[in-house]
Amino acid sequence: MENLVWVEISKDALKANIKTFRNLVGESTILAPCVKANAYGHGLIETSKIFLESGSDWLCVNSLYEARTLREAGITAPIYVLGYIALSDLEEVLNLDLRIVVYNKETVYRLGEIADRSGKKAKIHIKIETGNNRQGVIKDEIVDFVQYILSFKNLEIEGLSTHFANIEDTKDHSYAENQLKKFNEIAAMVENLGIKIPLKHSANSAATLLFPETHFEMVRPGIATYGMWPSDETFLSFSSERKMKISLAPAISWKTKIAQIKVIPNGEFIGYGCTYKTTRETKIAILPVGYYDGYDRGISNSHVLIHGKRAALRGRVCMNIIMVDVTDIPEARLEEEVVLLGNDGDEVISAEQFAKWASTINYEITTRINDRIPRIYV
Ligand SMILES: Cc1ncc(COP(=O)(O)O)c(C=O)c1O
């Protein structure tokens, strides 16, 4: 069946980004790109395979479901689960040989019991609260928490981790520096209990790019491994603070086809709510994509690319349809390709541009492209 909406992923771009990250962190640091959220929209299984083939060591996912999907696809590389796993699902953590983050005693108790019963070791990473105030164990409770874990003979504390709250949203990195200081202090408290923690990790994309001192033994970059800068601020900080140049290669394009072309008289309304009235005789292309697919309904002023030219959105985004103005693209024909995101000739619609139209961030644009839309790897 013909695809009417599809996503193209450049394998070369993904590979190039992993090489860039390898060069940034060196050979001895575990490179564990985040493939949660359907690999930021790029397709979980294929992207994971490409990342591993191009030199990634581990993969980070959010959920048990994602980890299971990767194991079922034959991926044997270490998988670290960043998100919560229900107590009733913890048995599968051992069956699938996963590493998980822990930050509450209920999880420790349940996993410890399962590990003891099965005689298998469960590898856990403690999340330390340093200022994000979401997952994490606070400083005052860390010693008690670690001692509780140590009372289970089959629980192995493999890692200590934290996550930065304010590193990509600003060029002032004092909050992140303070978080890093706290992380180091708390890690020292843990190690003073006489245990050696093999893996400390804190770095997302922005931290990996900007601050080598956040790399420790492992990094967990997400957005930048897909070729997108975490923010303008991170790009500017990198340019001014680091004495090196890198280029990130965006890997994703999102495409559709023209489903109808028609001419509408001057003074007619287009779409629901009659939000747009033509100011001239207007040639409209109807595109079979809408908010169900991830094209945000809040957008009112976007463009798409047809024959390398910009065609403006007219009227509201519908559930499965958008309408664009092709009056100035007379060569546009039925079933021709339309670029919603990506390059066409000399023009480009970046995820950052798209995010501005939708008043959000590039992360949300690519992760919200509906998982059911085929991903084609080119
Ligand atoms: C715990 C954790 N680590 C790493 C990442 C990757 O972040 P980024 O995509 O900014 O590199 C995320 C993303 O949300 C995260 O939640």
Coordinates of C-alpha atoms in Angstrom, one line a residue, residues 3-369:
N3 CA 2.3 5.6 2.1
L4 CA 0.4 8.9 2.3
V5 CA 2.3 10.1 5.3
W6 CA 5.7 8.9 6.2
V7 CA 8.9 9.7 8.1
E8 CA 12.4 9.3 6.5
I9 CA 15.4 8.8 8.7
S10 CA 18.9 9.3 7.5
K11 CA 21.0 6.4 8.8
D12 CA 24.2 8.4 7.9
A13 CA 23.1 11.3 10.1
L14 CA 22.4 9.0 13.1
K15 CA 25.8 7.3 12.6
A16 CA 27.6 10.6 12.3
N17 CA 26.0 11.9 15.5
I18 CA 27.1 8.9 17.4
K19 CA 30.7 9.3 16.1
T20 CA 30.6 12.9 17.2
F21 CA 29.5 11.9 20.7
R22 CA 32.2 9.2 20.8
N23 CA 34.8 11.8 20.0
L24 CA 33.4 14.1 22.7
V25 CA 33.4 11.5 25.5
G26 CA 36.4 9.3 24.5
E27 CA 36.7 5.6 24.4
S28 CA 36.4 4.7 28.1
T29 CA 33.1 6.4 28.8
I30 CA 29.9 4.4 28.3
L31 CA 27.9 6.0 25.6
A32 CA 24.2 5.3 26.3
P33 CA 22.0 7.3 24.0
C34 CA 18.3 7.7 25.0
V35 CA 15.9 5.9 22.6
K36 CA 12.8 6.5 24.7
A37 CA 9.7 8.1 23.1
N38 CA 10.2 5.9 20.0
A39 CA 13.8 7.1 19.7
Y40 CA 12.6 10.7 19.8
G41 CA 10.2 9.8 17.0
H42 CA 12.9 8.2 14.9
G43 CA 11.7 4.6 15.4
L44 CA 12.8 2.6 18.5
I45 CA 14.1 -0.7 17.0
E46 CA 15.9 0.5 13.9
T47 CA 17.4 3.5 15.5
S48 CA 18.7 1.4 18.4
K49 CA 20.3 -1.0 16.0
I50 CA 21.9 1.9 14.1
F51 CA 23.2 3.5 17.3
L52 CA 24.7 0.2 18.5
E53 CA 26.3 -0.5 15.1
S54 CA 27.9 2.9 15.1
G55 CA 29.6 2.6 18.5
S56 CA 27.0 3.1 21.3
D57 CA 27.6 0.9 24.3
W58 CA 24.2 0.9 26.1
L59 CA 20.7 2.1 25.4
C60 CA 18.5 4.2 27.7
V61 CA 14.7 3.7 27.6
N62 CA 11.9 5.1 29.7
S63 CA 9.7 2.1 30.1
L64 CA 9.6 -1.7 30.6
Y65 CA 7.6 -1.9 27.4
E66 CA 10.3 -0.2 25.4
A67 CA 13.0 -2.5 26.9
R68 CA 10.9 -5.6 26.2
T69 CA 10.4 -4.4 22.6
L70 CA 14.2 -4.1 22.1
R71 CA 14.9 -7.5 23.7
E72 CA 12.2 -9.1 21.5
A73 CA 13.9 -7.5 18.5
G74 CA 17.1 -9.4 19.4
I75 CA 19.0 -6.6 21.0
T76 CA 21.3 -7.9 23.7
A77 CA 23.2 -4.7 24.6
P78 CA 22.8 -3.4 28.1
I79 CA 19.6 -1.5 28.6
Y80 CA 19.0 1.1 31.3
V81 CA 15.4 2.0 32.2
L82 CA 15.1 5.6 33.2
G83 CA 11.4 5.6 34.2
Y84 CA 9.3 3.9 36.8
I85 CA 8.5 0.2 36.7
A86 CA 5.4 -1.0 38.5
L87 CA 6.1 -3.3 41.5
S88 CA 4.1 -6.0 39.9
D89 CA 6.3 -5.9 36.8
L90 CA 9.7 -6.1 38.5
E91 CA 10.1 -9.8 37.8
E92 CA 10.6 -9.0 34.1
V93 CA 13.6 -6.8 34.9
L94 CA 15.6 -9.9 35.8
N95 CA 14.1 -11.9 33.0
L96 CA 15.1 -9.3 30.4
D97 CA 18.4 -8.5 32.0
L98 CA 17.8 -4.8 32.5
R99 CA 19.4 -2.2 34.7
I100 CA 16.9 0.1 36.4
V101 CA 16.9 3.3 38.3
V102 CA 15.7 3.1 41.9
Y103 CA 14.5 5.8 44.3
N104 CA 12.0 4.2 46.6
K105 CA 12.3 1.4 49.2
E106 CA 9.2 -0.4 47.9
T107 CA 11.0 -1.1 44.6
V108 CA 14.2 -2.1 46.4
Y109 CA 12.2 -4.5 48.6
R110 CA 10.3 -6.2 45.8
L111 CA 13.3 -6.5 43.5
G112 CA 15.5 -7.7 46.3
E113 CA 13.0 -10.4 47.1
I114 CA 12.7 -11.5 43.5
A115 CA 16.5 -11.5 43.0
D116 CA 16.9 -13.6 46.2
R117 CA 14.3 -16.0 45.1
S118 CA 15.7 -16.5 41.6
G119 CA 19.3 -16.4 42.7
K120 CA 20.0 -13.8 40.0
K121 CA 21.8 -10.5 40.6
A122 CA 19.7 -7.3 39.9
K123 CA 21.8 -4.3 38.8
I124 CA 20.4 -1.0 40.1
H125 CA 21.3 2.6 39.8
I126 CA 20.3 5.0 42.6
K127 CA 18.8 8.3 41.5
I128 CA 20.1 11.1 43.6
E129 CA 18.0 14.2 44.1
T130 CA 20.2 17.3 43.4
G131 CA 17.7 19.9 42.5
N132 CA 15.3 18.7 39.8
N133 CA 12.8 17.5 42.4
R134 CA 11.3 14.8 40.4
Q135 CA 12.8 11.2 40.8
G136 CA 15.5 10.9 43.4
V137 CA 16.6 10.2 46.9
I138 CA 17.4 13.3 49.0
K139 CA 20.7 13.8 50.7
D140 CA 19.4 13.2 54.3
E141 CA 18.0 9.8 53.3
I142 CA 20.8 8.5 51.1
V143 CA 22.8 6.6 53.8
D144 CA 19.7 4.9 55.1
F145 CA 18.6 4.1 51.5
V146 CA 22.0 2.6 50.6
Q147 CA 22.1 0.5 53.8
Y148 CA 18.7 -0.8 53.1
I149 CA 19.8 -1.9 49.6
L150 CA 22.9 -3.6 51.1
S151 CA 20.6 -5.8 53.2
F152 CA 19.6 -7.6 50.1
K153 CA 22.4 -9.9 49.0
N154 CA 21.4 -10.1 45.3
L155 CA 21.0 -6.4 44.7
E156 CA 24.1 -4.8 43.1
I157 CA 24.5 -1.0 43.2
E158 CA 26.0 -0.5 39.8
G159 CA 25.3 3.2 39.4
L160 CA 24.6 6.5 40.9
S161 CA 22.8 9.1 38.8
T162 CA 21.3 12.5 38.7
H163 CA 19.6 14.7 36.1
F164 CA 20.1 18.4 35.5
A165 CA 17.1 20.7 35.8
N166 CA 18.4 23.9 34.3
I167 CA 21.1 23.2 31.8
E168 CA 19.6 23.7 28.3
D169 CA 17.2 26.5 29.2
T170 CA 19.8 29.0 30.0
K171 CA 23.3 30.3 29.3
D172 CA 23.8 30.7 33.1
H173 CA 24.9 27.3 34.3
S174 CA 25.3 28.1 38.0
Y175 CA 22.2 25.9 38.9
A176 CA 23.7 23.0 37.1
E177 CA 27.1 23.5 38.7
N178 CA 25.5 23.5 42.1
Q179 CA 23.7 20.2 41.2
L180 CA 27.0 18.7 40.1
K181 CA 28.6 19.8 43.4
K182 CA 25.8 18.2 45.4
F183 CA 26.0 15.0 43.3
N184 CA 29.7 14.7 44.0
E185 CA 29.2 15.3 47.7
I186 CA 26.4 12.7 47.9
A187 CA 28.4 10.2 45.9
A188 CA 31.3 10.7 48.3
M189 CA 28.9 10.0 51.2
V190 CA 27.9 6.7 49.6
E191 CA 31.5 5.7 48.8
N192 CA 32.5 6.5 52.4
L193 CA 30.2 3.6 53.4
G194 CA 32.9 1.4 52.0
I195 CA 31.3 0.6 48.6
K196 CA 32.7 1.3 45.2
I197 CA 30.2 2.4 42.6
P198 CA 31.4 1.5 39.1
L199 CA 29.2 4.0 37.2
K200 CA 28.3 7.5 38.0
H201 CA 26.3 9.4 35.4
S202 CA 24.6 12.7 35.1
A203 CA 25.0 14.0 31.5
N204 CA 22.1 14.5 29.0
S205 CA 23.0 16.1 25.7
A206 CA 23.6 19.6 26.9
A207 CA 25.8 18.5 29.8
T208 CA 27.8 16.1 27.5
L209 CA 28.3 18.9 25.0
L210 CA 29.2 21.6 27.5
F211 CA 30.8 20.1 30.5
P212 CA 33.3 17.2 30.4
E213 CA 33.3 17.1 34.2
T214 CA 29.7 15.8 34.0
H215 CA 30.7 12.7 31.9
F216 CA 31.9 10.5 34.7
E217 CA 31.8 6.8 33.5
M218 CA 28.7 7.1 31.4
V219 CA 26.6 9.7 29.4
R220 CA 22.9 9.6 28.5
P221 CA 22.5 12.0 25.6
G222 CA 19.1 12.1 23.7
I223 CA 18.2 15.0 21.5
A224 CA 21.6 15.7 20.1
T225 CA 22.2 12.1 19.0
Y226 CA 19.3 12.8 16.6
G227 CA 21.1 15.9 15.3
M228 CA 19.2 18.5 17.1
W229 CA 20.7 21.0 19.5
P230 CA 18.9 21.0 22.9
S231 CA 18.3 24.7 22.6
D232 CA 19.7 27.9 21.1
E233 CA 21.3 28.6 24.5
T234 CA 23.2 25.3 24.4
F235 CA 24.4 26.1 20.9
L236 CA 25.5 29.6 21.9
S237 CA 27.2 28.3 25.1
F238 CA 29.0 25.6 23.2
S239 CA 30.2 28.1 20.6
S240 CA 31.6 30.5 23.2
E241 CA 32.8 28.1 25.9
R242 CA 34.3 25.1 24.1
K243 CA 37.3 25.4 21.9
M244 CA 36.1 22.9 19.4
K245 CA 33.6 22.8 16.5
I246 CA 31.1 20.1 16.0
S247 CA 28.2 19.7 13.6
L248 CA 25.1 17.8 14.4
A249 CA 23.2 16.2 11.5
P250 CA 19.4 16.2 11.8
A251 CA 18.2 12.8 10.8
I252 CA 14.4 13.1 10.4
S253 CA 12.2 14.3 7.6
W254 CA 8.4 14.1 7.7
K255 CA 6.5 13.8 4.4
T256 CA 3.1 13.5 2.8
K257 CA 1.4 13.7 -0.6
I258 CA -1.0 16.1 -2.2
A259 CA -4.5 14.6 -2.1
Q260 CA -6.4 17.2 -4.0
I261 CA -5.8 20.6 -5.7
K262 CA -8.6 23.1 -6.2
V263 CA -9.2 26.7 -6.8
I264 CA -11.2 28.8 -4.3
P265 CA -12.7 32.2 -5.2
N266 CA -11.6 35.4 -3.4
G267 CA -13.5 36.0 -0.2
E268 CA -14.2 32.4 0.8
F269 CA -13.4 30.8 4.1
I270 CA -11.2 27.8 4.5
G271 CA -11.6 25.1 7.2
Y272 CA -13.3 24.7 10.6
G273 CA -14.2 27.8 12.4
C274 CA -13.8 29.9 9.3
T275 CA -10.5 31.2 10.6
Y276 CA -9.1 32.1 7.2
K277 CA -10.7 34.1 4.4
T278 CA -9.1 34.2 1.0
T279 CA -7.8 37.6 -0.2
R280 CA -7.4 36.5 -3.8
E281 CA -8.5 33.6 -6.0
T282 CA -6.5 30.9 -4.2
K283 CA -5.2 27.5 -5.3
I284 CA -5.3 25.1 -2.4
A285 CA -3.6 21.7 -1.9
I286 CA -5.3 19.4 0.5
L287 CA -2.8 17.2 2.5
P288 CA -3.8 14.0 4.2
V289 CA -2.1 14.8 7.6
G290 CA -3.5 16.4 10.7
Y291 CA -3.3 16.6 14.5
Y292 CA -3.8 12.8 14.8
D293 CA -0.5 12.4 13.0
G294 CA 1.2 14.9 15.3
Y295 CA 0.8 18.1 13.3
D296 CA -0.2 20.3 16.2
R297 CA -3.7 21.9 16.0
G298 CA -2.4 25.0 17.7
I299 CA -0.3 25.9 14.6
S300 CA -1.8 28.6 12.4
N301 CA 1.2 30.1 10.6
S302 CA 3.3 27.2 9.3
H303 CA 4.6 26.3 5.9
V304 CA 5.2 23.1 4.0
L305 CA 7.6 22.6 1.1
I306 CA 6.4 21.6 -2.4
H307 CA 8.9 21.6 -5.3
G308 CA 11.4 23.3 -2.9
K309 CA 9.0 26.3 -2.4
R310 CA 7.1 27.3 0.7
A311 CA 3.3 26.8 0.8
A312 CA 1.5 28.5 3.7
L313 CA -1.0 26.7 5.9
R314 CA -4.5 28.0 5.4
G315 CA -7.2 27.6 8.1
R316 CA -7.1 25.3 11.1
V317 CA -5.3 22.0 11.3
C318 CA -7.9 19.2 11.2
M319 CA -7.7 15.7 12.6
N320 CA -6.5 14.2 9.4
I321 CA -6.2 17.1 6.9
I322 CA -4.4 20.4 6.4
M323 CA -4.9 22.9 3.6
V324 CA -2.0 24.8 2.1
D325 CA -1.8 27.7 -0.4
V326 CA -0.1 26.6 -3.7
T327 CA -1.3 29.6 -5.8
D328 CA 2.4 30.5 -6.3
I329 CA 3.4 26.9 -7.0
P330 CA 1.5 26.3 -10.3
E331 CA 3.5 23.2 -11.0
A332 CA 2.1 21.4 -8.0
R333 CA 0.2 18.2 -9.0
L334 CA -1.9 15.5 -7.3
E335 CA 0.1 12.9 -5.3
E336 CA 3.3 14.9 -5.5
E337 CA 5.6 14.8 -2.4
V338 CA 5.2 17.5 0.3
V339 CA 7.8 18.1 3.0
L340 CA 6.4 18.9 6.4
L341 CA 9.7 18.7 8.2
G342 CA 13.1 18.5 6.6
N343 CA 14.8 19.7 3.4
D344 CA 13.5 20.3 -0.1
G345 CA 15.9 21.9 -2.6
D346 CA 17.4 25.0 -0.9
E347 CA 14.6 25.3 1.7
V348 CA 14.5 23.6 5.1
I349 CA 11.8 23.3 7.8
S350 CA 13.8 22.4 10.9
A351 CA 12.3 20.9 14.1
E352 CA 13.3 24.2 15.8
Q353 CA 11.3 26.2 13.2
F354 CA 8.4 23.9 13.6
A355 CA 8.6 24.2 17.4
K356 CA 8.4 28.0 17.2
W357 CA 5.2 27.7 15.2
A358 CA 3.8 25.3 17.8
S359 CA 5.1 27.3 20.8
T360 CA 7.1 24.4 22.0
I361 CA 10.5 22.7 21.8
N362 CA 12.1 20.5 19.1
Y363 CA 11.8 17.5 21.4
E364 CA 8.0 17.7 21.4
I365 CA 7.8 18.0 17.6
T366 CA 9.7 14.8 16.7
T367 CA 8.5 12.7 19.6
R368 CA 4.8 13.5 18.8
I369 CA 4.9 12.3 15.2

